[in-house]
Amino acid sequence: MGIDLRIITFRDIFQYEAGKKSRFSPEFQNLSAQIIMDKDDMVQLGLKDGQNVCLENEMSKIVVKAIQTDDEPHPGLAFMTNSPWSNQLVKDNINDRIIPDFKAILVQASASNESVTNLAELLERLRH
Amino acid sequence: MAVCTGCSLLCEDIEVALKTGAIEKAKNLCRKGQGHFQALFSDRTVPSVEGGETSLDQAIEKAANILMNAKDPLLYGWSNSSLEAQKVGIELAKKLEAKIDDTSSFCQGQLLERVLKGELPSCTLDDVRNFADVSVFWGADPSNSHPRHLSRFSYYPRGSKRQKGYEEERNCVVIDVRKSSTAKLCSDYFRIPPGGDAEFAEAIIAILDGKMPRFGDKKRMIGLASIFKKADFGAIFPGLGLVYSLVQKMEIFENLVARLNDVSNYKVVPMVGHYNMRGFNELMLDETGYINQISFKNGVHHGSENSVTMAAKSSDACLVVGSDPLSALPFVIARSLAKSQLVVIDPRRSLTTDAAKVVIPSAMSGLESGGKAVRMDGVRISFEPIFESNLLSDEEILTRIMEAI
Ligand code: SF4
């Protein structure tokens, strides 16, 4: 069973710092390949903090870690840093708007037993 | 004192001491700046062609060759280069009759263009420190993007007309879709639904016009309008949250700013991210009348077809300077770039350098090479290299490519 989510990208200084040290480090992957979700949304998917969630739309599919928000409830909304992971899911319907939908990424989310999508896999997708 | 080129605040009060391969001591660097300086010591690039290490001369020659033979080249990046390098880059684009664009195309370009053309009133950050009693961060989270903004300019410092503590003399308003790190620090946080920026702005305009707001908690909205009205000097710092939300309705924001200026004195300083994005936009405006998205094929043509997000798919070769679009842009666009004849000038390894046909290592601007840049508020800042390096600067590499062409 899945639920619909709107993902909004945001800046995180820790992820930035990790990316500055190395885009290829496990630290950068850990801080990028995660999604901050509403508590009730996680309950609906049977997810506990830190478990894997699959995010899928017509652009791509990735598996990331679900992190429970410490903010007020925001059902249906989730947050990811801008990174090669979130960019997998950003639509290509730019036309005359030229600004991609970095803050309106619509996906289907479901619990996943698969491992987190790693950077090597994303690089492979870029080559094909 | 050193200048940090970690973001467009270009902090000029940095003190650093080095030991082999690491920073021994640093004063005044924020966490982001620390990461920026630390980047000197990891993942540095080497000259390469088709994935194989080569000499710098051969890499430059190959780069010139690719660009010279391209039918529709795109020159992209620029926001992390000095003004001197950007000038050579624009000359190179003219010589190649290429398309040229920078990151502003899909971030702060819309607002910055209005500021540069005088359509939105603006001021310096020093004015904000000295005079502002209201700072508004709208869709912006400086605690993560520009970590010293609040302490150097907009909330905590004492200024010539703001001698009392921030609790007494300054309001800091955050309007955002989530309780960001900045929202946790500010005096007034307003949460809006995604895309609710236009309605929020219209509600404030309605209150200023003496009408009831149709959006949000009426009492709080009226309270906010009252803070806005009572201000001596207000500064609005729009971030990407606002820009992306109002992308085709920016006149609503312009109307709000105009209306606020009927009742008080309000300025707008867009939260430019990269350290010299504004510099590139100013140079382009002087040169072409537009801040970005230019093609020099048979004259000067401006249009969205020249933006990186669109041109990446049509261009057969792309020169990327100091940027990692394969990380930062949507996958489909990144893949188009990865499949083109990609030439990258960058001090550090990235997804983009890994996919490039040619990689030319450069000195890190502000750390290993000097120059000038334009702060987010238009103030020009000069910087000297603080570490010795044999690496060529972006400017020198671009000049050599020009000469080879
Ligand atoms: S605020 Fe920006 S310029 Fe200042 S130290 Fe931090 S990263 Fe560097």
XYZ file of C-alpha atoms in Angstrom, chain A residues 27-68:
42
model
C 28.211 10.818 4.884
C 26.921 12.766 1.868
C 24.831 9.785 0.795
C 23.368 9.321 4.283
C 22.360 12.969 4.548
C 20.999 13.129 0.977
C 19.234 9.775 0.649
C 16.666 10.525 3.320
C 13.205 12.005 3.471
C 11.650 13.853 6.394
C 8.085 12.620 6.790
C 5.020 13.339 8.863
C 4.413 10.955 11.771
C 0.932 9.875 10.592
C 2.165 9.268 7.049
C 4.848 6.998 8.466
C 2.283 5.147 10.579
C 0.112 4.655 7.487
C 3.039 3.045 5.713
C 4.027 1.012 8.771
C 7.375 2.797 8.912
C 9.520 3.430 11.951
C 12.116 6.191 12.111
C 15.107 5.268 9.923
C 13.384 2.510 7.928
C 13.520 2.447 4.151
C 10.870 3.957 1.933
C 10.475 3.646 -1.812
C 9.637 6.840 -3.707
C 8.347 6.447 -7.208
C 6.903 8.580 -9.973
C 6.942 8.633 -13.773
C 10.516 9.954 -13.719
C 12.236 7.367 -11.554
C 12.263 5.219 -8.453
C 14.584 5.478 -5.472
C 14.815 4.015 -1.990
C 15.781 6.333 0.869
C 15.550 6.406 4.663
C 12.418 7.840 6.264
C 13.070 10.278 9.107
C 10.227 11.391 11.336
